[in-house]
Short mmCIF file of C-alpha atoms and ligand atoms in Angstrom, two decimals:
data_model
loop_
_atom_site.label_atom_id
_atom_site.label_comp_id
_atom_site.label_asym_id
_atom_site.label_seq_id
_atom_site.Cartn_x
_atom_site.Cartn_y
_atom_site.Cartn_z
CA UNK A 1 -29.72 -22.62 -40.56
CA UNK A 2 -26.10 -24.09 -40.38
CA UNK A 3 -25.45 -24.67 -36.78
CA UNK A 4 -22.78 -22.48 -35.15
CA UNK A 5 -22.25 -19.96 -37.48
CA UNK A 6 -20.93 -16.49 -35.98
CA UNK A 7 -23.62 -14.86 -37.70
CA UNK A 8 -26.52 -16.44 -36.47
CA UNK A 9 -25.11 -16.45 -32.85
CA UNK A 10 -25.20 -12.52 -33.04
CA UNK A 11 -28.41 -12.53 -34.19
CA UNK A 12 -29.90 -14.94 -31.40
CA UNK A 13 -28.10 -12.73 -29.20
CA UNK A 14 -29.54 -9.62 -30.11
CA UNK A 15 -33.21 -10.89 -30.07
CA UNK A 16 -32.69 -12.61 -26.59
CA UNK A 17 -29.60 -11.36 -24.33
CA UNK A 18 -29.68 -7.62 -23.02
CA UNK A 19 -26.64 -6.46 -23.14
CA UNK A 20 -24.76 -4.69 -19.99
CA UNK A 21 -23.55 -0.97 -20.41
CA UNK A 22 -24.54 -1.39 -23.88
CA UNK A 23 -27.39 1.54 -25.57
CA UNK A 24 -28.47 -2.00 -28.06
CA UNK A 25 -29.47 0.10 -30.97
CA UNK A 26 -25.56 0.83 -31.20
CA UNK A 27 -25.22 -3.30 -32.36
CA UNK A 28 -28.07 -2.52 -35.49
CA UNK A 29 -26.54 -1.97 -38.39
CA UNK A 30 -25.59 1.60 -39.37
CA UNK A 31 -22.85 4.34 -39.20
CA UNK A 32 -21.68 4.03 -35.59
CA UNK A 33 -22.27 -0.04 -35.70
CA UNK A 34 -20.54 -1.27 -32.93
CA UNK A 35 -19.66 -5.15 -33.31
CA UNK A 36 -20.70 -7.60 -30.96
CA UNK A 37 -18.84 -11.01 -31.03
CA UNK A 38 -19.54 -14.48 -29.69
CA UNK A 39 -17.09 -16.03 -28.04
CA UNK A 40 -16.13 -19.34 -28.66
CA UNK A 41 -13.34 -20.32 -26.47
CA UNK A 42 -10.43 -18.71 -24.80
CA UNK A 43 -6.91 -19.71 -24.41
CA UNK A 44 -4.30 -18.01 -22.36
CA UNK A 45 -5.15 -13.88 -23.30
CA UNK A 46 -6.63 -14.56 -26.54
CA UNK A 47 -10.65 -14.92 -26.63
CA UNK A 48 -11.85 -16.78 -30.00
CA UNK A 49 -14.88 -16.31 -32.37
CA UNK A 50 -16.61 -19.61 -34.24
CA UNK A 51 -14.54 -18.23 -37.48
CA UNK A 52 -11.25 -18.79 -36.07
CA UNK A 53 -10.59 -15.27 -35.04
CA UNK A 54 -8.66 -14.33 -32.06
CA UNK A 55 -8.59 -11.26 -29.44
CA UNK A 56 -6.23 -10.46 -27.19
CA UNK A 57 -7.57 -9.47 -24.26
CA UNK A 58 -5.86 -6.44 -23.17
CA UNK A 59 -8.33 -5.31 -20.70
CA UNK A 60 -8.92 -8.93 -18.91
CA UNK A 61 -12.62 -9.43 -19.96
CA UNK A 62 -13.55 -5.92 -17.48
CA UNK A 63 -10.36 -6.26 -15.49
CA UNK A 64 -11.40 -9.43 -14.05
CA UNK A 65 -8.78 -11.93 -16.03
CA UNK A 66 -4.98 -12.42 -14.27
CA UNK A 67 -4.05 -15.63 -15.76
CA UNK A 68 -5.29 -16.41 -18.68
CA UNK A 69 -8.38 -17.88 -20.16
CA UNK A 70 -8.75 -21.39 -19.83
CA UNK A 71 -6.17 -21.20 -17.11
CA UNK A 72 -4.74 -25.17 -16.44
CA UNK A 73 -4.17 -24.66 -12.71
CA UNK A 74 -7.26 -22.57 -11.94
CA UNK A 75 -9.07 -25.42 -14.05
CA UNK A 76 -7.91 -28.03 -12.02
CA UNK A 77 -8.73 -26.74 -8.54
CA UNK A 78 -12.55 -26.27 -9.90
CA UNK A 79 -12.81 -29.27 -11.16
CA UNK A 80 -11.48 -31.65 -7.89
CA UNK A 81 -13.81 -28.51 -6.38
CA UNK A 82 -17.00 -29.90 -8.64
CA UNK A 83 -16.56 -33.70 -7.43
CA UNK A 84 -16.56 -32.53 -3.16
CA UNK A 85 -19.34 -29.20 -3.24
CA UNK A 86 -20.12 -26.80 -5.63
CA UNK A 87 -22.35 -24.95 -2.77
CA UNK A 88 -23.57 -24.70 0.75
CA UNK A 89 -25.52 -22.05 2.37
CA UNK A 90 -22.86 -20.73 4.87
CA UNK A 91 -25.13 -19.48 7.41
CA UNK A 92 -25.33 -22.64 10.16
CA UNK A 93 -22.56 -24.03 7.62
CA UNK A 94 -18.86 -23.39 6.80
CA UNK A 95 -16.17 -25.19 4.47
CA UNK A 96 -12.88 -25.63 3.82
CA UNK A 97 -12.55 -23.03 0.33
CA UNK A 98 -14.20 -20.12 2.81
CA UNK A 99 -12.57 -20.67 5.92
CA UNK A 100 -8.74 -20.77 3.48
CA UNK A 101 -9.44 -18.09 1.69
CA UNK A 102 -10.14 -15.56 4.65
CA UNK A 103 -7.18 -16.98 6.85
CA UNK A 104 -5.02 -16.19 3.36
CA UNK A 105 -6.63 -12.87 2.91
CA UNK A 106 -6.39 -11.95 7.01
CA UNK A 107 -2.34 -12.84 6.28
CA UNK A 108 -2.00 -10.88 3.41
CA UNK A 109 -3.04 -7.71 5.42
CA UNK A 110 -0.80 -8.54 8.25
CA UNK A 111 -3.77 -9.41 9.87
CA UNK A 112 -4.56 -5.69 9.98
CA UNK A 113 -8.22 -7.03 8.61
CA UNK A 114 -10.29 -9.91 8.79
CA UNK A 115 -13.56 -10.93 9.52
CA UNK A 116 -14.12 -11.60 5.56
CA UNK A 117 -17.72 -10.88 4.31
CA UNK A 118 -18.59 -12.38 1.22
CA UNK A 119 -21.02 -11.55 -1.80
CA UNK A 120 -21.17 -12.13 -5.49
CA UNK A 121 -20.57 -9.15 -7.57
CA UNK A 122 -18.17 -5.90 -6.65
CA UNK A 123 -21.37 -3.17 -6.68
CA UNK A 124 -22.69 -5.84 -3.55
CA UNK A 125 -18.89 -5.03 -1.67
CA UNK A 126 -19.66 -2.23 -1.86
CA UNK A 127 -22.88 -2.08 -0.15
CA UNK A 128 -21.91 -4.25 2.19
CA UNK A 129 -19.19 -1.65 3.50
CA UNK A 130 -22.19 1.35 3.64
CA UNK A 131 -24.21 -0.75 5.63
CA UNK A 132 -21.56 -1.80 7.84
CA UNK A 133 -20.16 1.68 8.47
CA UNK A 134 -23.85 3.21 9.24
CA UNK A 135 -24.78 0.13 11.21
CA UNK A 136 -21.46 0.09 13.27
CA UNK A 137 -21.60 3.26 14.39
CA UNK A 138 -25.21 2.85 15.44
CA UNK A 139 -24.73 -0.11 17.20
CA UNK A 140 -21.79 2.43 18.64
CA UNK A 141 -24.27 4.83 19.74
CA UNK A 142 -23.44 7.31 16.80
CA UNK A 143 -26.97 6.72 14.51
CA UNK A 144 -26.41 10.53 13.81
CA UNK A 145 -23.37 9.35 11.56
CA UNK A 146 -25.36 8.57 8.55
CA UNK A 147 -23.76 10.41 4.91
CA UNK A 148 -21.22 8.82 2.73
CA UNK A 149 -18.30 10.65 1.21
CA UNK A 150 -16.77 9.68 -2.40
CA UNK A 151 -14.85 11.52 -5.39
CA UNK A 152 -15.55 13.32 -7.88
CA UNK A 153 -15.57 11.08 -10.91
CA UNK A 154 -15.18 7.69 -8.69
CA UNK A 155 -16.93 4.74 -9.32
CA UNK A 156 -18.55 1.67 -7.26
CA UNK A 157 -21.40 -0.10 -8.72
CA UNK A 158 -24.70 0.03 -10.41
CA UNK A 159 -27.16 -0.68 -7.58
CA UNK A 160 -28.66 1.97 -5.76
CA UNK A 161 -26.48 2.14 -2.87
CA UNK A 162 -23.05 2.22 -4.73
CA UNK A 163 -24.37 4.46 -7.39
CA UNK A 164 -24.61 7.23 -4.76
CA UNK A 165 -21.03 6.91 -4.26
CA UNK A 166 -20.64 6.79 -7.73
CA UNK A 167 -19.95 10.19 -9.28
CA UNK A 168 -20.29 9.55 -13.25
CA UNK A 169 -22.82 11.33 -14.70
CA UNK A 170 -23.80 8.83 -17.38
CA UNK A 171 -24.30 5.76 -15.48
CA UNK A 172 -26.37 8.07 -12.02
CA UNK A 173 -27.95 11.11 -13.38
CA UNK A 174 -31.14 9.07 -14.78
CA UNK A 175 -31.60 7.36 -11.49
CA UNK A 176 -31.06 10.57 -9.40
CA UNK A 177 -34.82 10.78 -7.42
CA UNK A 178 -33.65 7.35 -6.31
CA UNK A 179 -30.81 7.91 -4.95
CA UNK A 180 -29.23 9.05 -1.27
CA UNK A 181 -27.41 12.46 -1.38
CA UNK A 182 -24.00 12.34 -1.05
CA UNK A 183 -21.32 14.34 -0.36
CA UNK A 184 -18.57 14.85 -2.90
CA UNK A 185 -14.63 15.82 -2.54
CA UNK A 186 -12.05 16.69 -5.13
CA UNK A 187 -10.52 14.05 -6.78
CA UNK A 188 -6.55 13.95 -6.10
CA UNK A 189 -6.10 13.29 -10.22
CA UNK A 190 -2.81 14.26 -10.85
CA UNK A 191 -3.72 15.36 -13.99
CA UNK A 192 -4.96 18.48 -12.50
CA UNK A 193 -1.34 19.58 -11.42
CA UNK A 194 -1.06 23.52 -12.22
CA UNK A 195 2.46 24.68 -13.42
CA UNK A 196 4.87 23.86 -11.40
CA UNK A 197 2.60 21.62 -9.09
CA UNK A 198 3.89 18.40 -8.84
CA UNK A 199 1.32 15.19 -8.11
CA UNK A 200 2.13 15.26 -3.99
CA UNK A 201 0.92 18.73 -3.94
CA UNK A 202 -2.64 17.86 -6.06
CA UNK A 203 -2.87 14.98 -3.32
CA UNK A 204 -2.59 18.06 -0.48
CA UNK A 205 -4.92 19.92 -1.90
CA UNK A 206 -7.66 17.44 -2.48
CA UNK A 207 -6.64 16.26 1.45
CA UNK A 208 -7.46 19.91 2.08
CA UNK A 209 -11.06 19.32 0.54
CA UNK A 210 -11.64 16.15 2.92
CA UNK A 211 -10.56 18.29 5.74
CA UNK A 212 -12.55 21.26 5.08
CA UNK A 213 -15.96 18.59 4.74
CA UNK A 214 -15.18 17.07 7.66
CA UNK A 215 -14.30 20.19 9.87
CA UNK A 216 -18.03 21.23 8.91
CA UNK A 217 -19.77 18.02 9.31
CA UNK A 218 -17.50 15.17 10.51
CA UNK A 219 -19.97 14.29 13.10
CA UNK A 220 -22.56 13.53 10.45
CA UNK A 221 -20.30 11.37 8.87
CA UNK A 222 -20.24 7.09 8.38
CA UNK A 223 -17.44 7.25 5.94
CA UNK A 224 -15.54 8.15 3.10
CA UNK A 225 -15.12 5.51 -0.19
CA UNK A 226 -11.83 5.97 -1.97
CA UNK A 227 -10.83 3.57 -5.18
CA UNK A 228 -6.60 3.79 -3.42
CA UNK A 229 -3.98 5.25 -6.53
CA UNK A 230 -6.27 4.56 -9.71
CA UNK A 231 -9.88 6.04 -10.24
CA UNK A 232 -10.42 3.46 -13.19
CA UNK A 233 -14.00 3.62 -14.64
CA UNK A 234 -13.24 7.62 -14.54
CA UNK A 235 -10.95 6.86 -17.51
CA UNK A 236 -7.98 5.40 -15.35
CA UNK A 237 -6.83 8.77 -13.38
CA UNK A 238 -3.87 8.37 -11.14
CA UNK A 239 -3.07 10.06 -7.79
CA UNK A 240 0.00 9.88 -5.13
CA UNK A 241 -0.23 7.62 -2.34
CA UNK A 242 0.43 10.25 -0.06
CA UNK A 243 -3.08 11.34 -1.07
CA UNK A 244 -4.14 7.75 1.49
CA UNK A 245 -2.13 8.60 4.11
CA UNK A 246 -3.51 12.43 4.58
CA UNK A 247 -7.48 10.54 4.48
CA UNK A 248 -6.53 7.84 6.66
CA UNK A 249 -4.89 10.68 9.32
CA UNK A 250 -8.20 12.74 8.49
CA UNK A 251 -10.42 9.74 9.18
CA UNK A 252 -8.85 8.76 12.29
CA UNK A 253 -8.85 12.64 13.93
CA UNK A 254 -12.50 13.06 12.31
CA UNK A 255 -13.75 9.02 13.29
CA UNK A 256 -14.66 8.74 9.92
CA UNK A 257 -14.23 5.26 8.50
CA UNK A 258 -12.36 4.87 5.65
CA UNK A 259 -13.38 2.58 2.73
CA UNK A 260 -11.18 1.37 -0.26
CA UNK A 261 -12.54 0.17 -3.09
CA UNK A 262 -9.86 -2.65 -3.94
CA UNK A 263 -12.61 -4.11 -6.53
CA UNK A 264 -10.52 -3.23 -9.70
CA UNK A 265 -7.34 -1.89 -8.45
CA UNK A 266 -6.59 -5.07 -6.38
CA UNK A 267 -4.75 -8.45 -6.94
CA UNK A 268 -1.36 -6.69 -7.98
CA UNK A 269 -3.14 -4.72 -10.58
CA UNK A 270 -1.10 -1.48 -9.51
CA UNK A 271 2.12 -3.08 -8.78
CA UNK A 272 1.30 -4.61 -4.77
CA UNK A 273 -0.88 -7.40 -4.24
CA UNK A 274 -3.34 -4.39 -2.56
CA UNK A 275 -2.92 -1.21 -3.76
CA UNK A 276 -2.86 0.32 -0.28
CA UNK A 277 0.26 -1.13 0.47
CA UNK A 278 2.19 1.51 -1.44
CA UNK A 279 0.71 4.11 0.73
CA UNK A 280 1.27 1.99 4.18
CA UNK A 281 -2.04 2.22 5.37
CA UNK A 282 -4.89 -0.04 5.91
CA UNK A 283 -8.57 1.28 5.25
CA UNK A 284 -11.37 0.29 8.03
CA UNK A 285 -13.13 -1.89 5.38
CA UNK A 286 -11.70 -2.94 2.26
CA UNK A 287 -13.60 -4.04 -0.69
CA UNK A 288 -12.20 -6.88 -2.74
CA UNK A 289 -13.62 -8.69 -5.98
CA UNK A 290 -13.14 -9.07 -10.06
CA UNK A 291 -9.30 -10.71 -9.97
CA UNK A 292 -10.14 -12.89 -6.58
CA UNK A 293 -11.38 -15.30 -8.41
CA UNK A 294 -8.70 -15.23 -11.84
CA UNK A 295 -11.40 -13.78 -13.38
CA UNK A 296 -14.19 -17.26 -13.41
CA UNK A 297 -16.65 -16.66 -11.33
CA UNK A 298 -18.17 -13.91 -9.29
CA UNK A 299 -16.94 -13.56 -5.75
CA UNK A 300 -16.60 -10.35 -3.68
CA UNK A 301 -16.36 -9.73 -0.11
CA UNK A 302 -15.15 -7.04 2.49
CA UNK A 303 -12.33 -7.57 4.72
CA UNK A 304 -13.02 -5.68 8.44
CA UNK A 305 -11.02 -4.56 11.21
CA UNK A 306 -11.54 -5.95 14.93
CA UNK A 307 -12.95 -2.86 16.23
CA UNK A 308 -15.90 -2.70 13.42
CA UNK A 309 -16.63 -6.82 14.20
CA UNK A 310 -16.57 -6.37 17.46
CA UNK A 311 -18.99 -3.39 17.40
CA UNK A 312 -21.59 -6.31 15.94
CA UNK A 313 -21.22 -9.18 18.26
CA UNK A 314 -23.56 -8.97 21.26
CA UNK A 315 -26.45 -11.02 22.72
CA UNK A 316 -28.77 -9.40 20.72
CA UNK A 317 -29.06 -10.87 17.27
CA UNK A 318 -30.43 -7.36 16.12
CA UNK A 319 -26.96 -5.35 16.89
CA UNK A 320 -25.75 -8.51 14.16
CA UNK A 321 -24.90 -7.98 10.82
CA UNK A 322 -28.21 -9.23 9.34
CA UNK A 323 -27.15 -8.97 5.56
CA UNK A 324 -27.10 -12.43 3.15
CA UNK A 325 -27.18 -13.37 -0.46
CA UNK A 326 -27.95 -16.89 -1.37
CA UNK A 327 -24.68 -17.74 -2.86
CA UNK A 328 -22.60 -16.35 -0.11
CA UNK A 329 -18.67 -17.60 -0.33
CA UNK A 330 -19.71 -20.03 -3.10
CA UNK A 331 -16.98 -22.92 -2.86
CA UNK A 332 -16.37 -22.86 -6.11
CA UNK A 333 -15.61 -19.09 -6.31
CA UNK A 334 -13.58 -19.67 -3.31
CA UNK A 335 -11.79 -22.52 -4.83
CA UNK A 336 -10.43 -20.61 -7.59
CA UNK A 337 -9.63 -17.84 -5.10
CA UNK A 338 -7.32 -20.11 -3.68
CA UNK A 339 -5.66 -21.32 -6.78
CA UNK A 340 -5.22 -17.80 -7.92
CA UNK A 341 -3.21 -17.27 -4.54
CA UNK A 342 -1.02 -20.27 -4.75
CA UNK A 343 0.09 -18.96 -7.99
CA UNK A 344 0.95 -15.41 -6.75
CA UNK A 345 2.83 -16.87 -4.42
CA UNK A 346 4.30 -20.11 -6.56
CA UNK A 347 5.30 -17.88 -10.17
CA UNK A 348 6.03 -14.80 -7.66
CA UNK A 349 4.11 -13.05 -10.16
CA UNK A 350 4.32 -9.15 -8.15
CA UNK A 351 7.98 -9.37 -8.78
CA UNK A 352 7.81 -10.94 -12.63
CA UNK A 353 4.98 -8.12 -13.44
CA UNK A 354 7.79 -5.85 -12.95
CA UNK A 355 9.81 -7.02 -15.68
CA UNK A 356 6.11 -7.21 -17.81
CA UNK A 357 5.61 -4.11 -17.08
CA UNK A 358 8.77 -2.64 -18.14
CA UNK A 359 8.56 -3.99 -21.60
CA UNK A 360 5.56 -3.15 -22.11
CA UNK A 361 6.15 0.63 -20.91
CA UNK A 362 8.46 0.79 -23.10
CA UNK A 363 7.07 -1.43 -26.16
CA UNK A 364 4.24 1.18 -25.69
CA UNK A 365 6.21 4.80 -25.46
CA UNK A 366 5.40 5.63 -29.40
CA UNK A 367 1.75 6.19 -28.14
CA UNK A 368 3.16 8.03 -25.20
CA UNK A 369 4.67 10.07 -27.40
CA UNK A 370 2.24 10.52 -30.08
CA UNK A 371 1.16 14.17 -31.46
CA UNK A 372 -2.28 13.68 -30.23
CA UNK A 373 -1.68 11.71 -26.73
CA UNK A 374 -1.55 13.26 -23.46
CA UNK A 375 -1.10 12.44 -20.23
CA UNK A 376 0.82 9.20 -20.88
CA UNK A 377 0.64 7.27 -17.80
CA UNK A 378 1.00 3.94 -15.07
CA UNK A 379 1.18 2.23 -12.36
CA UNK A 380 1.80 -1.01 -11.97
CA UNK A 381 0.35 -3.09 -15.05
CA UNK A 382 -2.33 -0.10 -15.47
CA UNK A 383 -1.50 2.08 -18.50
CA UNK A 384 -3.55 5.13 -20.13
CA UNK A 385 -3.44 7.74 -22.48
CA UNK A 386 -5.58 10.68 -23.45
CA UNK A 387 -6.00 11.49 -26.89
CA UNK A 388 -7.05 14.79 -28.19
CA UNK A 389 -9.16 16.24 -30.71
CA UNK A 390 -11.21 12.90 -30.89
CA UNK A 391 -15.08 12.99 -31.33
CA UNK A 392 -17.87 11.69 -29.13
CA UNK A 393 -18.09 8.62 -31.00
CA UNK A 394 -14.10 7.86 -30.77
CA UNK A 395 -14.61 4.69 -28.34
CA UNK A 396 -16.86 3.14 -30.06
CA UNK A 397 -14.75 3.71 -33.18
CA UNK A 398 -11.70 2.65 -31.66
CA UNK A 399 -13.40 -0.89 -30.39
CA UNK A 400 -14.46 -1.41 -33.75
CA UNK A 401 -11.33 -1.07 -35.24
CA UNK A 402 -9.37 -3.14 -32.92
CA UNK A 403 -11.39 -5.81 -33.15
CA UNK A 404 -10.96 -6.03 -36.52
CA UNK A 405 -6.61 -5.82 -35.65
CA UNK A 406 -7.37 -9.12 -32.96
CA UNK A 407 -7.53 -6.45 -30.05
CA UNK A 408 -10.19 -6.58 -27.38
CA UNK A 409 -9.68 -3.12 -26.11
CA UNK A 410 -12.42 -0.58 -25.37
CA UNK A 411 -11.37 3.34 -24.33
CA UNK A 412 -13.26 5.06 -22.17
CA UNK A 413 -14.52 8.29 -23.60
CA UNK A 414 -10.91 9.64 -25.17
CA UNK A 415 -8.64 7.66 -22.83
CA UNK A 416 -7.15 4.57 -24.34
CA UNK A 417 -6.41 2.32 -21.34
CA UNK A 418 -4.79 -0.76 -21.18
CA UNK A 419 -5.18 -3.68 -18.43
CA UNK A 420 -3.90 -7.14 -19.26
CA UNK A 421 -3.69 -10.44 -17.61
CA UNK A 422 -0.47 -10.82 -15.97
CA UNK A 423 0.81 -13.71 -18.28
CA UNK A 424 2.05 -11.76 -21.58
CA UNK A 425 5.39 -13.30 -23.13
CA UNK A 426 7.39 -10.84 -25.10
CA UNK A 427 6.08 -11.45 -28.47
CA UNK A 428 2.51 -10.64 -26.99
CA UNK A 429 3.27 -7.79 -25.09
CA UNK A 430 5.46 -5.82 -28.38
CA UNK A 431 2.39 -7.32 -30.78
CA UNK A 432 -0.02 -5.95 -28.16
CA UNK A 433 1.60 -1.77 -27.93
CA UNK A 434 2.03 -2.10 -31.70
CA UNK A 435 -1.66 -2.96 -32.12
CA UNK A 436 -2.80 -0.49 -29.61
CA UNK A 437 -0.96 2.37 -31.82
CA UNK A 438 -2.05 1.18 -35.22
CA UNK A 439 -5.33 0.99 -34.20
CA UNK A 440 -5.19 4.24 -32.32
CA UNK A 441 -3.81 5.80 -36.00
CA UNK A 442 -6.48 3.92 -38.22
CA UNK A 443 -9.29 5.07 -35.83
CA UNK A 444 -7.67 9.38 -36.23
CA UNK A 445 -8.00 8.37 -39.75
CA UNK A 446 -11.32 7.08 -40.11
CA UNK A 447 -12.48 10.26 -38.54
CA UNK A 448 -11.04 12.26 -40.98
CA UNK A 449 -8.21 13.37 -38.72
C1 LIG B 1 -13.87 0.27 -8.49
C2 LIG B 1 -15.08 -0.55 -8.77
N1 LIG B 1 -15.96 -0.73 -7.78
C3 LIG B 1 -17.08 -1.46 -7.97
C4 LIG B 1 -17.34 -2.04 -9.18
C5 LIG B 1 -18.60 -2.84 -9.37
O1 LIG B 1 -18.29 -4.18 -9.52
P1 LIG B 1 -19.36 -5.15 -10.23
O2 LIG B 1 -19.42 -4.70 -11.67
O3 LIG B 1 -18.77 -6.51 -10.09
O4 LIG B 1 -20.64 -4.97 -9.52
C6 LIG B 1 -16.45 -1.86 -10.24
C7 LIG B 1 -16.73 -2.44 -11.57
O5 LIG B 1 -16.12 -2.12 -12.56
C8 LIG B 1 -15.29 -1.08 -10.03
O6 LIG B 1 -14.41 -0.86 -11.00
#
């Protein structure tokens, strides 16, 4: 067997790695074989096989990505990193890369939050926040305030306590038994404007839904998880801002905490370096992970206000917030935390996204306008369309295809979604809408259609 050939990676893969979100028998061989490629190295947005070929990676390896593979700076700051600590427990212990990276976070929030909890992987965030909410208003005296309120078609995590909040069918309904009953509100998804509605008045309505819940049983309730202005794994569906500032009123008349998932929609993915900011409100916990760290290593945490920390801190270690995972605010994670801030703030990359983004909007408006697209949409350096008329298998189909066009794109059911790294020169970003079309056009066509 020759050493290092793509082939035989895939193989050992198959036989040994279990693949996430992936039904396997899709990689065997066979009408809807979807490809699975080994990675050899990655450079800037392009990820390379062992035969030379390239991807660009137009959805930042799961929305995780913002600079680049391979970045130089982010490389650097691990590596001086690697020579001090690569880890120490941080209960008993603290270091520099934790204690910068919450000061820097605090700031960026005005200081409106703080207190920053850390974990590994988004779906723990996300936890984290549940069990803060229930256990805050117990140690409040409210243990009667004990169900969780999320969207319809929202999305937080595979482990059993985000999956409750999670309202996607595919990924809960076998683990259902298992799960804690939650309640679920209308989703603000502009898309569901009537005639003549415009996307303020979809956000009032679904405000009215909130309202009507927690008129009934606002006294029941720890708090409501929102993913603020993009619903992403839900195929990318966008709402007004105003939509925050109704829920945020709500929460405070109904003392109902309010939760928002900043996991994928953070780090200037939607235009603001949180995506709350365009509504001007601050949640009571705010989840945080995926483009912390530029996309190298997992880090997630929740970022608190006062009145919830203070609600813990007591005598009695039992009122504390008891929760730990071994590599709690890793140094390393933290480390490239911090060099992904210093270059939001050094290449002012919010305000240079805007000029990426408007080439690309309009590098990309021949999809919009395609027969079979609808619902052409954005926000920030999020786009999506919806195409019609596609079959069950079009995803799949459509990764296929582009892969074989140097595209790593996947669509989620019939919405082709695109969410690059924020370092795109021109030639990239026209290269990257052209691709997205022809592949859009081969895939009608290989369908018969
Ligand atoms: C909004 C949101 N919340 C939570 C998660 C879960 O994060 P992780 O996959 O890191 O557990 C995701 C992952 O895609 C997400 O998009």
């Amino acid at each position: 067997m020759e050493p290092n050939r793509q082939s035989d990676w895939v193989a050992r893969s198959l036989r040994s790695v279990w693949h996430p979100c992936t039904q396997m028998q899709h990689h065997a061989q066979g009408d809807n074989h979807v490809p699975l490629i080994p990675v050899s190295h990655g450079r800037g947005a392009w990820l390379y096989d062992h035969e030379g070929r390239r991807y660009l990676d137009a959805i930042s390896s799961w929305w995780v990505n913002l600079f680049g593979h391979a970045n130089p700076r982010i490389n650097a700051a691990l590596k001086d990193q690697l020579d001090r600590l690569e880890h120490a427990m941080l209960a008993g212990f603290t270091h520099e890369p934790v204690i910068q990276l919450s000061e820097r976070l605090a700031a960026l929030t005005g200081h409106q939050l703080g207190h920053a909890f850390y974990a590994s992987d988004g779906a723990s965030a996300v936890e984290i926040a549940l069990k803060m909410s229930f256990h805050s208003w117990r140690n409040n005296g409210r243990g009667d305030k004990q169900e969780f309120v999320c969207l319809k078609g929202s999305y937080h995590g595979e482990t059993i306590g985000a999956l409750a909040v999670t309202d996607v069918a595919l990924f809960k309904d076998a683990y259902g038994p298992l799960l804690r009953a939650t309640q679920t509100v209308m989703s603000p998804d502009a898309r569901q404007a009537a005639e003549g509605e415009t996307a303020q008045d979809v956000a009032r309505r679904a405000a009215a839904d909130v309202e009507r819940l927690f008129n009934e049983r606002g006294d029941k309730i720890a708090a409501i998880i929102i993913e603020p202005l993009v619903q992403c794994a839900t195929g990318m569906a966008m709402h007004d801002p105003l939509y925050l500032r109704l829920v945020r009123d709500l929460c405070d008349r109904h003392s109902v905490h309010l939760i928002l998932d900043e996991i994928a929609v953070g780090c200037g993915r939607t235009g603001t370096f949180f995506a709350c900011e365009q509504a001007g409100v601050w949640p009571d916990f705010l989840c945080l992970s995926k483009g912390i760290s530029g996309g190298y290593l997992p880090l997630s945490l929740v970022l608190s206000r006062e009145e919830v920390y203070q609600a813990f801190y007591s005598n009695d270690v039992t009122r504390g917030f008891l929760h730990s995972h071994s590599y709690t605010g890793n140094p390393l994670a933290c480390r490239a935390a911090l060099a992904t801030l210093d270059i939001f703030e050094e290449d002012n990359v919010l305000v240079n996204n805007r000029a990426r983004a408007g080439r690309l909007g309009k590098a990309l408006a021949p999809l919009a306008g395609h027969e079979r697209i609808r619902n052409a949409r954005n926000r920030g350096m999020i786009w999506a369309f919806d195409a019609v008329g596609v079959d069950s298998a079009f995803s799949r189909r459509y990764f296929a295809e582009a892969t074989r066009q140097e595209l790593l794109l996947r669509p989620i059911g019939s919405t082709i979604y695109l969410m690059p790294p924020y370092i795109l020169d021109d030639e990239e970003i026209d290269g990257l809408a052209a691709r997205t079309l022809a592949v859009f056009e081969a895939t009608l066509a290989g369908q018969g259609g």
